[in-house]
Each structure stands twice: as C-alpha cells, then as structure tokens.
JSON list of C-alpha atoms in Angstrom, two decimals:
[
{"chain": "A", "resi": 1, "resn": "MET", "atom": "CA", "xyz": [128.94, 108.88, 152.12]},
{"chain": "A", "resi": 2, "resn": "PRO", "atom": "CA", "xyz": [128.96, 106.18, 149.43]},
{"chain": "A", "resi": 3, "resn": "ARG", "atom": "CA", "xyz": [130.79, 106.92, 146.25]},
{"chain": "A", "resi": 4, "resn": "LYS", "atom": "CA", "xyz": [128.59, 107.79, 143.26]},
{"chain": "A", "resi": 5, "resn": "ILE", "atom": "CA", "xyz": [128.73, 106.15, 139.86]},
{"chain": "A", "resi": 6, "resn": "CYS", "atom": "CA", "xyz": [126.77, 106.81, 136.69]},
{"chain": "A", "resi": 7, "resn": "LEU", "atom": "CA", "xyz": [123.84, 104.44, 136.30]},
{"chain": "A", "resi": 8, "resn": "ILE", "atom": "CA", "xyz": [124.21, 104.55, 132.50]},
{"chain": "A", "resi": 9, "resn": "CYS", "atom": "CA", "xyz": [127.96, 103.81, 132.07]},
{"chain": "A", "resi": 10, "resn": "SER", "atom": "CA", "xyz": [129.07, 102.63, 135.58]},
{"chain": "A", "resi": 11, "resn": "ARG", "atom": "CA", "xyz": [131.94, 105.15, 135.57]},
{"chain": "A", "resi": 12, "resn": "PRO", "atom": "CA", "xyz": [132.85, 107.00, 138.80]},
{"chain": "A", "resi": 13, "resn": "LEU", "atom": "CA", "xyz": [131.41, 110.48, 139.19]},
{"chain": "A", "resi": 14, "resn": "VAL", "atom": "CA", "xyz": [132.99, 113.59, 140.66]},
{"chain": "A", "resi": 15, "resn": "MET", "atom": "CA", "xyz": [131.06, 115.93, 142.96]},
{"chain": "A", "resi": 16, "resn": "PHE", "atom": "CA", "xyz": [131.31, 119.70, 142.62]},
{"chain": "A", "resi": 17, "resn": "GLN", "atom": "CA", "xyz": [129.52, 122.17, 144.83]},
{"chain": "A", "resi": 18, "resn": "LEU", "atom": "CA", "xyz": [127.97, 125.12, 143.06]},
{"chain": "A", "resi": 19, "resn": "LEU", "atom": "CA", "xyz": [126.05, 127.68, 145.10]},
{"chain": "A", "resi": 20, "resn": "GLY", "atom": "CA", "xyz": [125.55, 125.10, 147.85]},
{"chain": "A", "resi": 21, "resn": "ALA", "atom": "CA", "xyz": [124.19, 122.43, 145.50]},
{"chain": "A", "resi": 22, "resn": "GLU", "atom": "CA", "xyz": [125.93, 119.10, 144.85]},
{"chain": "A", "resi": 23, "resn": "ILE", "atom": "CA", "xyz": [126.46, 118.47, 141.14]},
{"chain": "A", "resi": 24, "resn": "TRP", "atom": "CA", "xyz": [127.69, 115.05, 140.02]},
{"chain": "A", "resi": 25, "resn": "ILE", "atom": "CA", "xyz": [129.61, 114.93, 136.73]},
{"chain": "A", "resi": 26, "resn": "HIS", "atom": "CA", "xyz": [131.83, 112.53, 134.82]},
{"chain": "A", "resi": 27, "resn": "ALA", "atom": "CA", "xyz": [135.48, 113.28, 135.50]},
{"chain": "A", "resi": 28, "resn": "PRO", "atom": "CA", "xyz": [136.72, 116.14, 133.32]},
{"chain": "A", "resi": 29, "resn": "GLY", "atom": "CA", "xyz": [137.65, 115.04, 129.81]},
{"chain": "A", "resi": 30, "resn": "GLN", "atom": "CA", "xyz": [135.71, 111.77, 129.92]},
{"chain": "A", "resi": 31, "resn": "VAL", "atom": "CA", "xyz": [134.21, 110.65, 126.62]},
{"chain": "A", "resi": 32, "resn": "GLU", "atom": "CA", "xyz": [130.94, 109.71, 128.34]},
{"chain": "A", "resi": 33, "resn": "ASP", "atom": "CA", "xyz": [130.08, 113.41, 128.62]},
{"chain": "A", "resi": 34, "resn": "ARG", "atom": "CA", "xyz": [129.55, 113.43, 124.86]},
{"chain": "A", "resi": 35, "resn": "ASP", "atom": "CA", "xyz": [127.05, 110.51, 124.97]},
{"chain": "A", "resi": 36, "resn": "HIS", "atom": "CA", "xyz": [124.87, 111.22, 127.99]},
{"chain": "A", "resi": 37, "resn": "MET", "atom": "CA", "xyz": [124.30, 113.27, 131.12]},
{"chain": "A", "resi": 38, "resn": "PRO", "atom": "CA", "xyz": [125.42, 111.44, 134.27]},
{"chain": "A", "resi": 39, "resn": "LEU", "atom": "CA", "xyz": [122.74, 109.74, 136.31]},
{"chain": "A", "resi": 40, "resn": "PRO", "atom": "CA", "xyz": [124.24, 109.44, 139.84]},
{"chain": "A", "resi": 41, "resn": "VAL", "atom": "CA", "xyz": [123.56, 106.39, 142.00]},
{"chain": "A", "resi": 42, "resn": "ASP", "atom": "CA", "xyz": [125.34, 105.04, 145.08]},
{"chain": "A", "resi": 43, "resn": "ASP", "atom": "CA", "xyz": [128.06, 102.52, 144.26]},
{"chain": "A", "resi": 44, "resn": "ILE", "atom": "CA", "xyz": [126.77, 99.81, 146.59]},
{"chain": "A", "resi": 45, "resn": "ASP", "atom": "CA", "xyz": [127.95, 96.74, 144.73]},
{"chain": "A", "resi": 46, "resn": "TRP", "atom": "CA", "xyz": [131.40, 97.89, 143.58]},
{"chain": "A", "resi": 47, "resn": "SER", "atom": "CA", "xyz": [130.40, 97.62, 139.92]},
{"chain": "A", "resi": 48, "resn": "VAL", "atom": "CA", "xyz": [132.34, 100.72, 138.97]},
{"chain": "A", "resi": 49, "resn": "ARG", "atom": "CA", "xyz": [134.30, 100.70, 135.69]},
{"chain": "A", "resi": 50, "resn": "GLN", "atom": "CA", "xyz": [137.54, 102.40, 136.69]},
{"chain": "A", "resi": 51, "resn": "ARG", "atom": "CA", "xyz": [139.60, 104.48, 134.27]},
{"chain": "A", "resi": 52, "resn": "CYS", "atom": "CA", "xyz": [142.92, 106.09, 135.17]},
{"chain": "A", "resi": 53, "resn": "ASP", "atom": "CA", "xyz": [142.21, 109.35, 136.99]},
{"chain": "A", "resi": 54, "resn": "PHE", "atom": "CA", "xyz": [145.58, 110.69, 135.86]},
{"chain": "A", "resi": 55, "resn": "CYS", "atom": "CA", "xyz": [145.87, 110.01, 132.11]},
{"chain": "A", "resi": 56, "resn": "ASN", "atom": "CA", "xyz": [142.40, 108.60, 131.29]},
{"chain": "A", "resi": 57, "resn": "ALA", "atom": "CA", "xyz": [143.79, 105.23, 130.14]},
{"chain": "A", "resi": 58, "resn": "ASP", "atom": "CA", "xyz": [141.53, 102.20, 130.31]},
{"chain": "A", "resi": 59, "resn": "PRO", "atom": "CA", "xyz": [141.66, 99.96, 132.30]},
{"chain": "A", "resi": 60, "resn": "ALA", "atom": "CA", "xyz": [142.75, 101.03, 135.74]},
{"chain": "A", "resi": 61, "resn": "VAL", "atom": "CA", "xyz": [144.86, 98.48, 137.60]},
{"chain": "A", "resi": 62, "resn": "GLY", "atom": "CA", "xyz": [145.23, 100.10, 141.03]},
{"chain": "A", "resi": 63, "resn": "LEU", "atom": "CA", "xyz": [144.11, 102.75, 143.46]},
{"chain": "A", "resi": 64, "resn": "LEU", "atom": "CA", "xyz": [146.24, 105.48, 145.05]},
{"chain": "A", "resi": 65, "resn": "PRO", "atom": "CA", "xyz": [144.81, 106.46, 148.47]},
{"chain": "A", "resi": 66, "resn": "VAL", "atom": "CA", "xyz": [144.43, 110.25, 148.71]},
{"chain": "A", "resi": 67, "resn": "ALA", "atom": "CA", "xyz": [142.85, 112.38, 151.44]},
{"chain": "A", "resi": 68, "resn": "GLY", "atom": "CA", "xyz": [142.12, 116.04, 151.99]},
{"chain": "A", "resi": 69, "resn": "GLU", "atom": "CA", "xyz": [141.39, 118.97, 149.72]},
{"chain": "A", "resi": 70, "resn": "ILE", "atom": "CA", "xyz": [143.33, 120.08, 146.67]},
{"chain": "A", "resi": 71, "resn": "ARG", "atom": "CA", "xyz": [143.27, 123.83, 146.26]},
{"chain": "A", "resi": 72, "resn": "MET", "atom": "CA", "xyz": [143.56, 125.10, 142.71]},
{"chain": "A", "resi": 73, "resn": "PRO", "atom": "CA", "xyz": [142.97, 128.61, 141.40]},
{"chain": "A", "resi": 74, "resn": "LEU", "atom": "CA", "xyz": [139.19, 129.02, 141.17]},
{"chain": "A", "resi": 75, "resn": "SER", "atom": "CA", "xyz": [138.33, 125.65, 142.76]},
{"chain": "A", "resi": 76, "resn": "VAL", "atom": "CA", "xyz": [138.74, 123.24, 145.63]},
{"chain": "A", "resi": 77, "resn": "ILE", "atom": "CA", "xyz": [138.58, 119.51, 144.91]},
{"chain": "A", "resi": 78, "resn": "CYS", "atom": "CA", "xyz": [137.75, 117.12, 147.75]},
{"chain": "A", "resi": 79, "resn": "VAL", "atom": "CA", "xyz": [139.93, 114.05, 147.32]},
{"chain": "A", "resi": 80, "resn": "ASN", "atom": "CA", "xyz": [138.87, 111.76, 150.14]},
{"chain": "A", "resi": 81, "resn": "GLU", "atom": "CA", "xyz": [138.66, 108.87, 147.69]},
{"chain": "A", "resi": 82, "resn": "PRO", "atom": "CA", "xyz": [141.39, 106.85, 146.05]},
{"chain": "A", "resi": 83, "resn": "TRP", "atom": "CA", "xyz": [142.54, 107.81, 142.56]},
{"chain": "A", "resi": 84, "resn": "ALA", "atom": "CA", "xyz": [142.48, 105.04, 139.97]},
{"chain": "A", "resi": 85, "resn": "VAL", "atom": "CA", "xyz": [145.74, 104.43, 138.10]},
{"chain": "A", "resi": 86, "resn": "CYS", "atom": "CA", "xyz": [146.66, 102.59, 134.90]},
{"chain": "A", "resi": 87, "resn": "ALA", "atom": "CA", "xyz": [149.79, 100.43, 134.71]},
{"chain": "A", "resi": 88, "resn": "THR", "atom": "CA", "xyz": [151.95, 103.27, 133.35]},
{"chain": "A", "resi": 89, "resn": "CYS", "atom": "CA", "xyz": [150.89, 105.80, 135.98]},
{"chain": "A", "resi": 90, "resn": "ARG", "atom": "CA", "xyz": [151.18, 103.15, 138.74]},
{"chain": "A", "resi": 91, "resn": "ASP", "atom": "CA", "xyz": [154.75, 102.40, 137.70]},
{"chain": "A", "resi": 92, "resn": "LEU", "atom": "CA", "xyz": [155.71, 106.10, 137.61]},
{"chain": "A", "resi": 93, "resn": "ILE", "atom": "CA", "xyz": [154.11, 106.81, 141.01]},
{"chain": "A", "resi": 94, "resn": "SER", "atom": "CA", "xyz": [155.63, 103.68, 142.58]},
{"chain": "A", "resi": 95, "resn": "ALA", "atom": "CA", "xyz": [159.07, 104.70, 141.29]},
{"chain": "A", "resi": 96, "resn": "ASN", "atom": "CA", "xyz": [158.53, 108.23, 142.70]},
{"chain": "A", "resi": 97, "resn": "GLN", "atom": "CA", "xyz": [158.89, 109.68, 139.18]},
{"chain": "A", "resi": 98, "resn": "TRP", "atom": "CA", "xyz": [156.31, 112.45, 139.55]},
{"chain": "A", "resi": 99, "resn": "ASP", "atom": "CA", "xyz": [157.88, 114.73, 136.91]},
{"chain": "A", "resi": 100, "resn": "ASP", "atom": "CA", "xyz": [157.74, 111.86, 134.40]},
{"chain": "A", "resi": 101, "resn": "LEU", "atom": "CA", "xyz": [154.09, 111.30, 135.43]},
{"chain": "A", "resi": 102, "resn": "ILE", "atom": "CA", "xyz": [153.32, 114.95, 134.64]},
{"chain": "A", "resi": 103, "resn": "ARG", "atom": "CA", "xyz": [154.99, 114.62, 131.22]},
{"chain": "A", "resi": 104, "resn": "HIS", "atom": "CA", "xyz": [153.10, 111.37, 130.52]},
{"chain": "A", "resi": 105, "resn": "ILE", "atom": "CA", "xyz": [149.76, 112.95, 131.39]},
{"chain": "A", "resi": 106, "resn": "ALA", "atom": "CA", "xyz": [150.51, 116.11, 129.41]},
{"chain": "A", "resi": 107, "resn": "ASP", "atom": "CA", "xyz": [151.61, 114.10, 126.37]},
{"chain": "A", "resi": 108, "resn": "THR", "atom": "CA", "xyz": [148.42, 112.03, 126.59]},
{"chain": "A", "resi": 109, "resn": "VAL", "atom": "CA", "xyz": [146.12, 115.04, 126.94]},
{"chain": "A", "resi": 110, "resn": "ILE", "atom": "CA", "xyz": [147.90, 117.11, 124.30]},
{"chain": "A", "resi": 111, "resn": "ALA", "atom": "CA", "xyz": [147.89, 114.19, 121.86]},
{"chain": "A", "resi": 112, "resn": "THR", "atom": "CA", "xyz": [144.08, 114.09, 121.98]},
{"chain": "A", "resi": 113, "resn": "ARG", "atom": "CA", "xyz": [143.61, 117.82, 121.32]},
{"chain": "A", "resi": 114, "resn": "ILE", "atom": "CA", "xyz": [144.88, 120.44, 118.92]},
{"chain": "A", "resi": 115, "resn": "VAL", "atom": "CA", "xyz": [146.21, 123.16, 121.18]},
{"chain": "A", "resi": 116, "resn": "SER", "atom": "CA", "xyz": [148.46, 126.20, 120.79]},
{"chain": "A", "resi": 117, "resn": "GLU", "atom": "CA", "xyz": [151.91, 126.46, 122.41]},
{"chain": "A", "resi": 118, "resn": "THR", "atom": "CA", "xyz": [150.50, 128.97, 124.92]},
{"chain": "A", "resi": 119, "resn": "THR", "atom": "CA", "xyz": [147.74, 126.53, 125.85]},
{"chain": "A", "resi": 120, "resn": "LYS", "atom": "CA", "xyz": [150.28, 123.70, 126.21]},
{"chain": "A", "resi": 121, "resn": "HIS", "atom": "CA", "xyz": [152.36, 125.75, 128.66]},
{"chain": "A", "resi": 122, "resn": "SER", "atom": "CA", "xyz": [149.28, 126.78, 130.64]},
{"chain": "A", "resi": 123, "resn": "LEU", "atom": "CA", "xyz": [148.06, 123.18, 130.73]},
{"chain": "A", "resi": 124, "resn": "LEU", "atom": "CA", "xyz": [151.47, 121.95, 131.88]},
{"chain": "A", "resi": 125, "resn": "ASP", "atom": "CA", "xyz": [151.59, 124.57, 134.67]},
{"chain": "A", "resi": 126, "resn": "GLU", "atom": "CA", "xyz": [148.11, 123.64, 135.94]},
{"chain": "A", "resi": 127, "resn": "LEU", "atom": "CA", "xyz": [148.83, 119.93, 135.63]},
{"chain": "A", "resi": 128, "resn": "SER", "atom": "CA", "xyz": [152.10, 120.29, 137.55]},
{"chain": "A", "resi": 129, "resn": "GLN", "atom": "CA", "xyz": [150.30, 122.09, 140.37]},
{"chain": "A", "resi": 130, "resn": "LEU", "atom": "CA", "xyz": [147.55, 119.46, 140.50]},
{"chain": "A", "resi": 131, "resn": "ILE", "atom": "CA", "xyz": [149.98, 116.50, 140.56]},
{"chain": "A", "resi": 132, "resn": "ARG", "atom": "CA", "xyz": [152.12, 118.17, 143.26]},
{"chain": "A", "resi": 133, "resn": "GLU", "atom": "CA", "xyz": [148.94, 118.54, 145.35]},
{"chain": "A", "resi": 134, "resn": "VAL", "atom": "CA", "xyz": [147.94, 114.90, 144.77]},
{"chain": "A", "resi": 135, "resn": "ARG", "atom": "CA", "xyz": [151.44, 113.76, 145.76]},
{"chain": "A", "resi": 136, "resn": "THR", "atom": "CA", "xyz": [151.21, 115.80, 148.97]},
{"chain": "A", "resi": 137, "resn": "HIS", "atom": "CA", "xyz": [147.81, 114.26, 149.81]},
{"chain": "A", "resi": 138, "resn": "ALA", "atom": "CA", "xyz": [148.66, 110.63, 148.96]},
{"chain": "A", "resi": 139, "resn": "THR", "atom": "CA", "xyz": [148.36, 108.55, 152.13]},
{"chain": "A", "resi": 140, "resn": "GLY", "atom": "CA", "xyz": [150.02, 105.34, 150.98]},
{"chain": "A", "resi": 141, "resn": "PRO", "atom": "CA", "xyz": [151.26, 103.33, 148.03]},
{"chain": "A", "resi": 142, "resn": "VAL", "atom": "CA", "xyz": [149.18, 102.24, 145.04]},
{"chain": "A", "resi": 143, "resn": "GLN", "atom": "CA", "xyz": [147.14, 99.12, 145.84]},
{"chain": "A", "resi": 144, "resn": "PRO", "atom": "CA", "xyz": [146.12, 96.62, 143.14]},
{"chain": "A", "resi": 145, "resn": "LEU", "atom": "CA", "xyz": [142.52, 97.18, 142.07]},
{"chain": "A", "resi": 146, "resn": "ASN", "atom": "CA", "xyz": [141.65, 93.48, 142.24]},
{"chain": "A", "resi": 147, "resn": "GLU", "atom": "CA", "xyz": [142.48, 93.50, 145.98]},
{"chain": "A", "resi": 148, "resn": "CYS", "atom": "CA", "xyz": [140.09, 96.35, 146.81]},
{"chain": "A", "resi": 149, "resn": "THR", "atom": "CA", "xyz": [136.57, 95.71, 148.04]},
{"chain": "A", "resi": 150, "resn": "PRO", "atom": "CA", "xyz": [133.75, 97.95, 149.29]},
{"chain": "A", "resi": 151, "resn": "GLU", "atom": "CA", "xyz": [134.58, 97.01, 152.89]},
{"chain": "A", "resi": 152, "resn": "SER", "atom": "CA", "xyz": [138.29, 97.60, 152.33]},
{"chain": "A", "resi": 153, "resn": "PRO", "atom": "CA", "xyz": [138.72, 100.06, 149.47]},
{"chain": "A", "resi": 154, "resn": "ILE", "atom": "CA", "xyz": [142.46, 100.31, 150.05]},
{"chain": "A", "resi": 155, "resn": "GLY", "atom": "CA", "xyz": [144.71, 97.64, 151.44]},
{"chain": "A", "resi": 156, "resn": "GLY", "atom": "CA", "xyz": [143.35, 94.35, 150.28]},
{"chain": "A", "resi": 157, "resn": "LYS", "atom": "CA", "xyz": [140.59, 91.87, 150.72]},
{"chain": "A", "resi": 158, "resn": "ASP", "atom": "CA", "xyz": [140.15, 89.78, 153.85]},
{"chain": "A", "resi": 159, "resn": "GLU", "atom": "CA", "xyz": [140.47, 86.11, 152.95]},
{"chain": "A", "resi": 160, "resn": "GLU", "atom": "CA", "xyz": [138.29, 83.42, 154.44]},
{"chain": "A", "resi": 161, "resn": "VAL", "atom": "CA", "xyz": [139.94, 80.38, 155.98]},
{"chain": "A", "resi": 162, "resn": "SER", "atom": "CA", "xyz": [138.30, 77.10, 154.96]}
]
C-alpha cells in the first residue's frame, strides 16, 4: 500500500483504525492540525516534506527502518514504514544513546507546552515505552534521506552507469 501524504501540506500522514474505518491524520502534535484537516493522497512522486518523527524538528535528514506493531496501552501503531529523523535524533540513535534520545524528545515536547510535574512524569513514562518499542522494531541503521527513493525507500539509490 502506498504511503499517504496530505495534499495540502505534503506532510506524511498516519493511519489509525477506528471501528474498522481507516482514518488518516497528521502525526500527533503536528502544527498542520491547527491549519487544516488532512486530505490524504498516495505519495506517488516522493514529494513528501519529512519532519522528525521523534522530536518534530524540521528538516528530517534520514530514515530509520522500522517494522511490526508497537503496542501501547489503549492503542496499536503499525510501523511498517521508516521513521524520519533529524540530525540530533540520528546522531543519538546511531550512537545507541536511546536514553538520551528519550530525554531530548521529552525536553523538546515539554518546552513547547506548559505541563504539570505529574504530566511530565506520565509523558516521560509513555515516551520511554514508545521509544523502547521503536528500538525493538528497528530493522537497520538510519539511512540518509537524500539516498532514499520510492523504489528503494531504505538503503540507497541505484546509480546509472554512463
């Protein structure tokens, strides 16, 4: 199944199933949700505008291949698509510094919201569980975004010999 992007903003969309129906939304916490409702279309020309799927930083510089399902309390997230990463998250993942990645993401999310100490601890617990699941389901190292193509989303572009 082709990946879906929003026709309006060209950002990747996330699919949730609710009562058997597919619902396509902007990734949680994306600013686009404040401007418009997503209009899903197939990403057939690789025109997607990637943003880091971990900390929301713009631009993304790489893709972490992930496969399987992440089980969280109250939901299951299908992750058979690579996760976009910014330079900071790429460096932390590549150095196997997953605890530092969790702190970076939490600091980024908390910095953009006014939250209580109880909410911070709850957020950190949920974030830790999510990142541990992503780490378990990662199927390879981060690949540079400029080497990914629709035919070869992870692992590099085939070069023509002239």
